[in-house]
Amino acid sequence: MRPSNPGDPDLLGRALARRRVLAVSRHGELDSLLALQRIAAHLTELDLVRTGEVSHDGGSPADAALVCDDPAAARHLLRRGVPVVYLCSGDPSADVPVPDEAIYRVHRPGWLPGPWPALPRGARATGVLAPARLTRSRARSGSLLLFSNWGVPVREADAFVSGPLRRLAIEAVRRTGRCEVVCGTSLARVEDALGDLDHVRIHRAADTDVDALHAEASVFLASPTLGAVTLAQARRAPLVLLPSLSPAQRELADRVARVVQLPVATHPPAPRLWEAQEAGTSSPWAALDADADDLRGAQRVARVLRQLALAPL
């Protein structure tokens, strides 16, 4: 039997496997859910608890925690002695302060143009939270429609779901054969509007590997959200933006439009919305500054979580 070595990767793997990391995201927000999923993909050697809820019993819920966009959960865990990596999807909000004890990260791609508000004290920008796998299936087919109504007034969201979203799903099936629809919240409302359509499947983002669906799809339509834009950007894939439905969506769409020209799905039958990018076609993302196109954000956050989880050893 070989002697034990503290640096032995087998010993490190066994030690990590005994550590528990609690993963918490803001329910229903696509950016928060996708950020958590992409970081979690780099933590397979840890025992990841993805309940989406914070335990309120007397024991310690985990050795470390990843909290996405839920300051109350971060405060609760820190009070119980759990080290926290707090991730903000987009711009931090000044009216929901995060405790100084948390390690603070902000999902802010370097290629998105400013100006930006100053980061909170101790916070760092992550760069792009890219999917763990950058490749796409060569036999990809069908459409992926990623819809977010986070922060959208109920009446406006309902009107979009029953009107433009339904027409887009019908056109997606006609053009590409099938359509996978993913939404962060209001699943029942989307099912009511689209559930009678053949070859349309509806998913809740919290229960779905959105990045894997994208790898298999030939056409990608999405609300202007950070998680959707960075998914297409990381894979150099075509993206059709749905019309912006909230101030946050409009702001992001405006920032993206300053560096990348993407079509907007204002007229579902328009042929250019459904023309899958073929091999050799120039990518719209080629215009990005390569020095600012950093795809290692998820790995960086995962590395910090590993360090926190091992600290008690």
Short mmCIF file of C-alpha atoms in Angstrom, two decimals:
data_model
loop_
_atom_site.label_atom_id
_atom_site.label_comp_id
_atom_site.label_asym_id
_atom_site.label_seq_id
_atom_site.Cartn_x
_atom_site.Cartn_y
_atom_site.Cartn_z
CA MET A 1 0.00 0.00 0.00
CA ARG A 2 1.43 3.35 -0.99
CA PRO A 3 1.93 5.93 1.80
CA SER A 4 -0.63 8.67 2.34
CA ASN A 5 0.25 11.97 0.74
CA PRO A 6 -1.66 15.15 1.65
CA GLY A 7 -1.32 16.26 -1.97
CA ASP A 8 -2.63 12.97 -3.36
CA PRO A 9 -5.51 13.79 -5.75
CA ASP A 10 -7.33 10.59 -4.67
CA LEU A 11 -7.28 11.71 -1.04
CA LEU A 12 -8.38 15.19 -2.06
CA GLY A 13 -11.27 13.75 -4.05
CA ARG A 14 -12.42 11.63 -1.10
CA ALA A 15 -12.17 14.62 1.22
CA LEU A 16 -14.20 16.79 -1.13
CA ALA A 17 -16.84 14.09 -1.53
CA ARG A 18 -17.55 14.33 2.20
CA ARG A 19 -18.14 18.08 2.01
CA ARG A 20 -21.61 19.51 1.43
CA VAL A 21 -22.32 22.70 -0.50
CA LEU A 22 -25.79 24.21 -0.33
CA ALA A 23 -26.95 25.84 -3.59
CA VAL A 24 -29.64 28.53 -3.34
CA SER A 25 -31.05 30.62 -6.17
CA ARG A 26 -33.82 33.17 -6.49
CA HIS A 27 -36.89 31.17 -7.42
CA GLY A 28 -38.20 31.87 -10.90
CA GLU A 29 -35.45 34.17 -12.17
CA LEU A 30 -33.72 32.68 -15.21
CA ASP A 31 -30.42 34.47 -14.69
CA SER A 32 -30.19 33.28 -11.11
CA LEU A 33 -31.12 29.68 -11.98
CA LEU A 34 -28.72 29.47 -14.93
CA ALA A 35 -25.86 30.98 -12.94
CA LEU A 36 -26.31 28.37 -10.23
CA GLN A 37 -26.47 25.52 -12.76
CA ARG A 38 -23.31 26.62 -14.57
CA ILE A 39 -21.27 26.93 -11.38
CA ALA A 40 -22.66 23.63 -10.06
CA ALA A 41 -21.45 21.89 -13.22
CA HIS A 42 -17.88 22.46 -11.97
CA LEU A 43 -18.55 21.05 -8.47
CA THR A 44 -19.24 17.41 -9.32
CA GLU A 45 -16.69 16.21 -6.74
CA LEU A 46 -18.67 17.87 -3.93
CA ASP A 47 -21.95 16.76 -2.37
CA LEU A 48 -24.16 19.50 -3.76
CA VAL A 49 -27.49 20.07 -2.01
CA ARG A 50 -29.81 21.69 -4.55
CA THR A 51 -32.97 22.02 -2.49
CA GLY A 52 -33.35 25.70 -3.30
CA GLU A 53 -34.31 26.14 0.36
CA VAL A 54 -32.36 26.95 3.49
CA SER A 55 -32.71 24.44 6.32
CA HIS A 56 -34.14 25.95 9.49
CA ASP A 57 -33.41 23.08 11.89
CA GLY A 58 -30.73 23.37 14.52
CA GLY A 59 -27.88 21.75 12.61
CA SER A 60 -25.45 23.21 10.13
CA PRO A 61 -26.98 22.87 6.64
CA ALA A 62 -23.66 22.65 4.77
CA ASP A 63 -19.91 23.24 4.86
CA ALA A 64 -20.25 26.13 2.38
CA ALA A 65 -23.00 27.75 0.34
CA LEU A 66 -23.48 29.26 -3.09
CA VAL A 67 -26.27 31.83 -2.90
CA CYS A 68 -27.48 33.45 -6.11
CA ASP A 69 -29.47 36.67 -5.76
CA ASP A 70 -31.02 35.90 -2.35
CA PRO A 71 -29.53 38.24 0.29
CA ALA A 72 -31.88 36.99 3.01
CA ALA A 73 -30.63 33.42 2.53
CA ALA A 74 -27.03 34.65 2.62
CA ARG A 75 -27.63 36.49 5.89
CA HIS A 76 -29.36 33.47 7.44
CA LEU A 77 -26.55 31.09 6.50
CA LEU A 78 -23.82 33.43 7.70
CA ARG A 79 -25.56 33.75 11.07
CA ARG A 80 -25.38 29.96 11.33
CA GLY A 81 -21.67 29.96 10.62
CA VAL A 82 -21.82 28.74 7.01
CA PRO A 83 -19.30 30.45 4.70
CA VAL A 84 -21.11 31.96 1.71
CA VAL A 85 -20.20 32.85 -1.86
CA TYR A 86 -22.86 35.33 -2.94
CA LEU A 87 -23.41 35.81 -6.66
CA CYS A 88 -25.39 38.68 -8.12
CA SER A 89 -26.76 38.21 -11.65
CA GLY A 90 -26.31 41.59 -13.29
CA ASP A 91 -26.12 44.88 -11.42
CA PRO A 92 -26.19 44.75 -7.62
CA SER A 93 -29.12 46.58 -6.08
CA ALA A 94 -28.24 49.10 -3.41
CA ASP A 95 -31.42 48.45 -1.45
CA VAL A 96 -30.65 44.77 -0.74
CA PRO A 97 -27.26 44.86 1.02
CA VAL A 98 -25.24 41.67 1.35
CA PRO A 99 -23.31 41.03 4.59
CA ASP A 100 -19.62 41.93 4.46
CA GLU A 101 -18.75 38.39 5.58
CA ALA A 102 -19.92 36.93 2.25
CA ILE A 103 -17.53 36.49 -0.65
CA TYR A 104 -19.24 38.70 -3.22
CA ARG A 105 -19.19 38.04 -6.97
CA VAL A 106 -21.10 39.80 -9.76
CA HIS A 107 -21.85 38.20 -13.12
CA ARG A 108 -20.66 41.02 -15.36
CA PRO A 109 -19.13 40.04 -18.73
CA GLY A 110 -16.18 42.20 -19.67
CA TRP A 111 -17.40 42.67 -23.24
CA LEU A 112 -20.69 44.32 -22.25
CA PRO A 113 -20.23 48.09 -22.61
CA GLY A 114 -20.61 50.42 -19.64
CA PRO A 115 -20.87 52.73 -17.91
CA TRP A 116 -21.57 50.61 -14.85
CA PRO A 117 -22.35 51.59 -11.28
CA ALA A 118 -19.53 50.95 -8.85
CA LEU A 119 -19.39 47.46 -7.38
CA PRO A 120 -20.18 47.09 -3.67
CA ARG A 121 -17.24 46.99 -1.30
CA GLY A 122 -15.32 43.74 -1.67
CA ALA A 123 -17.25 42.59 -4.76
CA ARG A 124 -15.54 41.36 -7.93
CA ALA A 125 -16.84 40.85 -11.45
CA THR A 126 -16.69 37.23 -12.60
CA GLY A 127 -16.48 37.52 -16.36
CA VAL A 128 -18.83 35.26 -18.32
CA LEU A 129 -20.49 32.32 -16.56
CA ALA A 130 -20.21 30.04 -19.58
CA PRO A 131 -21.68 26.54 -19.91
CA ALA A 132 -19.33 23.72 -18.94
CA ARG A 133 -19.53 22.27 -22.48
CA LEU A 134 -18.99 24.73 -25.31
CA THR A 135 -19.65 22.25 -28.12
CA ARG A 136 -23.02 21.80 -29.84
CA SER A 137 -24.43 18.71 -31.52
CA ARG A 138 -23.65 18.42 -35.21
CA ALA A 139 -27.07 16.85 -35.68
CA ARG A 140 -28.88 19.67 -33.88
CA SER A 141 -32.47 20.34 -34.85
CA GLY A 142 -35.59 22.10 -33.64
CA SER A 143 -35.89 25.34 -31.70
CA LEU A 144 -35.24 26.38 -28.11
CA LEU A 145 -37.40 29.24 -26.85
CA LEU A 146 -36.24 30.65 -23.51
CA PHE A 147 -38.80 33.00 -21.99
CA SER A 148 -38.45 35.21 -18.92
CA ASN A 149 -41.18 37.31 -17.37
CA TRP A 150 -39.17 38.17 -14.25
CA GLY A 151 -39.94 41.78 -13.32
CA VAL A 152 -42.65 42.05 -16.00
CA PRO A 153 -46.15 43.25 -15.02
CA VAL A 154 -48.59 40.32 -14.99
CA ARG A 155 -50.94 41.82 -17.57
CA GLU A 156 -48.11 42.53 -20.02
CA ALA A 157 -46.60 39.07 -19.53
CA ASP A 158 -49.96 37.35 -20.05
CA ALA A 159 -50.60 39.30 -23.25
CA PHE A 160 -47.21 38.30 -24.62
CA VAL A 161 -47.63 34.62 -23.73
CA SER A 162 -51.07 34.29 -25.33
CA GLY A 163 -50.14 36.34 -28.40
CA PRO A 164 -46.55 36.70 -29.69
CA LEU A 165 -45.12 33.75 -27.74
CA ARG A 166 -47.79 31.39 -29.05
CA ARG A 167 -47.27 32.60 -32.63
CA LEU A 168 -43.51 32.10 -32.28
CA ALA A 169 -43.95 28.55 -30.97
CA ILE A 170 -46.27 27.70 -33.89
CA GLU A 171 -43.79 29.16 -36.39
CA ALA A 172 -40.90 27.34 -34.70
CA VAL A 173 -42.63 23.99 -35.20
CA ARG A 174 -43.45 24.84 -38.81
CA ARG A 175 -39.89 25.91 -39.59
CA THR A 176 -37.81 23.50 -37.49
CA GLY A 177 -40.11 20.59 -36.61
CA ARG A 178 -40.29 21.04 -32.85
CA CYS A 179 -39.96 23.63 -30.10
CA GLU A 180 -38.69 23.34 -26.53
CA VAL A 181 -40.07 26.19 -24.41
CA VAL A 182 -38.37 26.97 -21.10
CA CYS A 183 -39.67 29.52 -18.61
CA GLY A 184 -38.46 30.60 -15.19
CA THR A 185 -41.86 31.13 -13.65
CA SER A 186 -45.59 31.18 -14.55
CA LEU A 187 -45.31 27.64 -15.92
CA ALA A 188 -49.07 27.09 -15.61
CA ARG A 189 -49.81 30.24 -17.64
CA VAL A 190 -47.44 29.16 -20.42
CA GLU A 191 -48.94 25.66 -20.42
CA ASP A 192 -52.43 27.13 -20.75
CA ALA A 193 -51.34 29.18 -23.76
CA LEU A 194 -49.18 26.59 -25.55
CA GLY A 195 -50.21 23.22 -24.15
CA ASP A 196 -52.49 22.35 -27.06
CA LEU A 197 -49.72 22.75 -29.67
CA ASP A 198 -48.23 19.60 -31.23
CA HIS A 199 -44.44 19.14 -31.04
CA VAL A 200 -44.11 21.81 -28.34
CA ARG A 201 -42.70 20.81 -24.94
CA ILE A 202 -42.78 23.17 -21.97
CA HIS A 203 -40.20 23.06 -19.18
CA ARG A 204 -39.54 24.84 -15.88
CA ALA A 205 -35.99 26.20 -15.88
CA ALA A 206 -35.27 24.98 -12.34
CA ASP A 207 -35.86 21.38 -13.48
CA THR A 208 -34.17 21.62 -16.88
CA ASP A 209 -30.62 21.60 -18.24
CA VAL A 210 -31.06 24.63 -20.48
CA ASP A 211 -27.47 24.50 -21.72
CA ALA A 212 -27.94 20.89 -22.89
CA LEU A 213 -31.17 21.79 -24.71
CA HIS A 214 -29.32 24.61 -26.45
CA ALA A 215 -26.57 22.24 -27.57
CA GLU A 216 -29.19 20.13 -29.39
CA ALA A 217 -31.21 22.98 -30.94
CA SER A 218 -30.57 24.61 -34.30
CA VAL A 219 -32.48 27.83 -33.55
CA PHE A 220 -32.34 29.79 -30.29
CA LEU A 221 -34.90 32.46 -29.36
CA ALA A 222 -34.69 34.07 -25.94
CA SER A 223 -35.75 36.97 -23.80
CA PRO A 224 -32.88 39.45 -23.40
CA THR A 225 -31.44 38.04 -20.19
CA LEU A 226 -27.81 37.71 -19.16
CA GLY A 227 -27.96 33.90 -18.94
CA ALA A 228 -29.38 33.58 -22.46
CA VAL A 229 -27.00 36.09 -24.06
CA THR A 230 -23.90 34.57 -22.48
CA LEU A 231 -25.02 31.08 -23.52
CA ALA A 232 -25.10 32.08 -27.19
CA GLN A 233 -21.96 34.21 -26.88
CA ALA A 234 -19.89 31.45 -25.25
CA ARG A 235 -20.82 28.98 -27.98
CA ARG A 236 -20.64 31.53 -30.81
CA ALA A 237 -24.19 30.52 -31.67
CA PRO A 238 -26.94 32.53 -33.38
CA LEU A 239 -29.50 34.16 -31.14
CA VAL A 240 -32.85 35.79 -31.87
CA LEU A 241 -34.01 38.10 -29.09
CA LEU A 242 -37.63 38.19 -27.99
CA PRO A 243 -39.03 41.71 -27.54
CA SER A 244 -37.94 43.27 -24.24
CA LEU A 245 -40.68 43.19 -21.61
CA SER A 246 -39.06 44.88 -18.60
CA PRO A 247 -36.63 47.73 -17.87
CA ALA A 248 -33.84 45.24 -17.11
CA GLN A 249 -34.41 43.42 -20.40
CA ARG A 250 -34.46 46.69 -22.34
CA GLU A 251 -31.24 47.86 -20.70
CA LEU A 252 -29.43 44.61 -21.50
CA ALA A 253 -30.73 44.55 -25.08
CA ASP A 254 -29.50 48.13 -25.56
CA ARG A 255 -26.04 47.27 -24.22
CA VAL A 256 -25.75 44.19 -26.44
CA ALA A 257 -26.89 46.14 -29.51
CA ARG A 258 -23.96 48.52 -29.08
CA VAL A 259 -21.49 45.73 -29.89
CA VAL A 260 -23.45 42.86 -31.53
CA GLN A 261 -26.30 43.03 -34.04
CA LEU A 262 -28.93 40.41 -33.21
CA PRO A 263 -32.35 40.04 -34.85
CA VAL A 264 -35.47 40.69 -32.75
CA ALA A 265 -38.53 38.47 -33.12
CA THR A 266 -41.10 41.18 -33.79
CA HIS A 267 -42.53 39.37 -36.84
CA PRO A 268 -42.59 35.55 -36.38
CA PRO A 269 -42.82 34.63 -40.11
CA ALA A 270 -39.68 36.62 -41.01
CA PRO A 271 -37.29 34.11 -42.69
CA ARG A 272 -34.14 35.54 -41.09
CA LEU A 273 -35.33 34.46 -37.65
CA TRP A 274 -35.21 30.79 -38.65
CA GLU A 275 -32.06 30.59 -40.74
CA ALA A 276 -29.75 28.37 -38.71
CA GLN A 277 -26.12 29.44 -38.84
CA GLU A 278 -24.23 27.09 -41.13
CA ALA A 279 -20.57 26.14 -40.95
CA GLY A 280 -18.38 28.89 -42.31
CA THR A 281 -20.92 31.63 -41.68
CA SER A 282 -19.52 34.60 -39.84
CA SER A 283 -20.59 34.60 -36.19
CA PRO A 284 -22.25 37.77 -34.87
CA TRP A 285 -20.01 37.40 -31.82
CA ALA A 286 -16.84 37.82 -33.89
CA ALA A 287 -17.08 41.57 -33.27
CA LEU A 288 -16.29 41.15 -29.57
CA ASP A 289 -12.97 42.21 -28.14
CA ALA A 290 -11.13 38.93 -27.51
CA ASP A 291 -9.37 40.38 -24.44
CA ALA A 292 -12.74 41.08 -22.81
CA ASP A 293 -14.29 37.76 -23.86
CA ASP A 294 -13.50 35.81 -20.68
CA LEU A 295 -15.44 32.53 -20.28
CA ARG A 296 -13.95 31.34 -16.98
CA GLY A 297 -16.33 32.94 -14.50
CA ALA A 298 -18.05 29.72 -13.42
CA GLN A 299 -14.71 27.97 -12.84
CA ARG A 300 -13.49 30.87 -10.68
CA VAL A 301 -16.57 30.82 -8.45
CA ALA A 302 -16.41 27.02 -8.18
CA ARG A 303 -12.75 27.24 -7.11
CA VAL A 304 -13.62 29.59 -4.26
CA LEU A 305 -16.41 27.25 -3.12
CA ARG A 306 -14.00 24.29 -3.07
CA GLN A 307 -11.61 26.27 -0.90
CA LEU A 308 -14.39 27.19 1.52
CA ALA A 309 -15.69 23.63 1.68
CA LEU A 310 -12.23 22.28 2.48
CA ALA A 311 -11.34 24.95 5.02
CA PRO A 312 -12.61 22.99 8.06
CA LEU A 313 -10.39 19.98 7.19
#
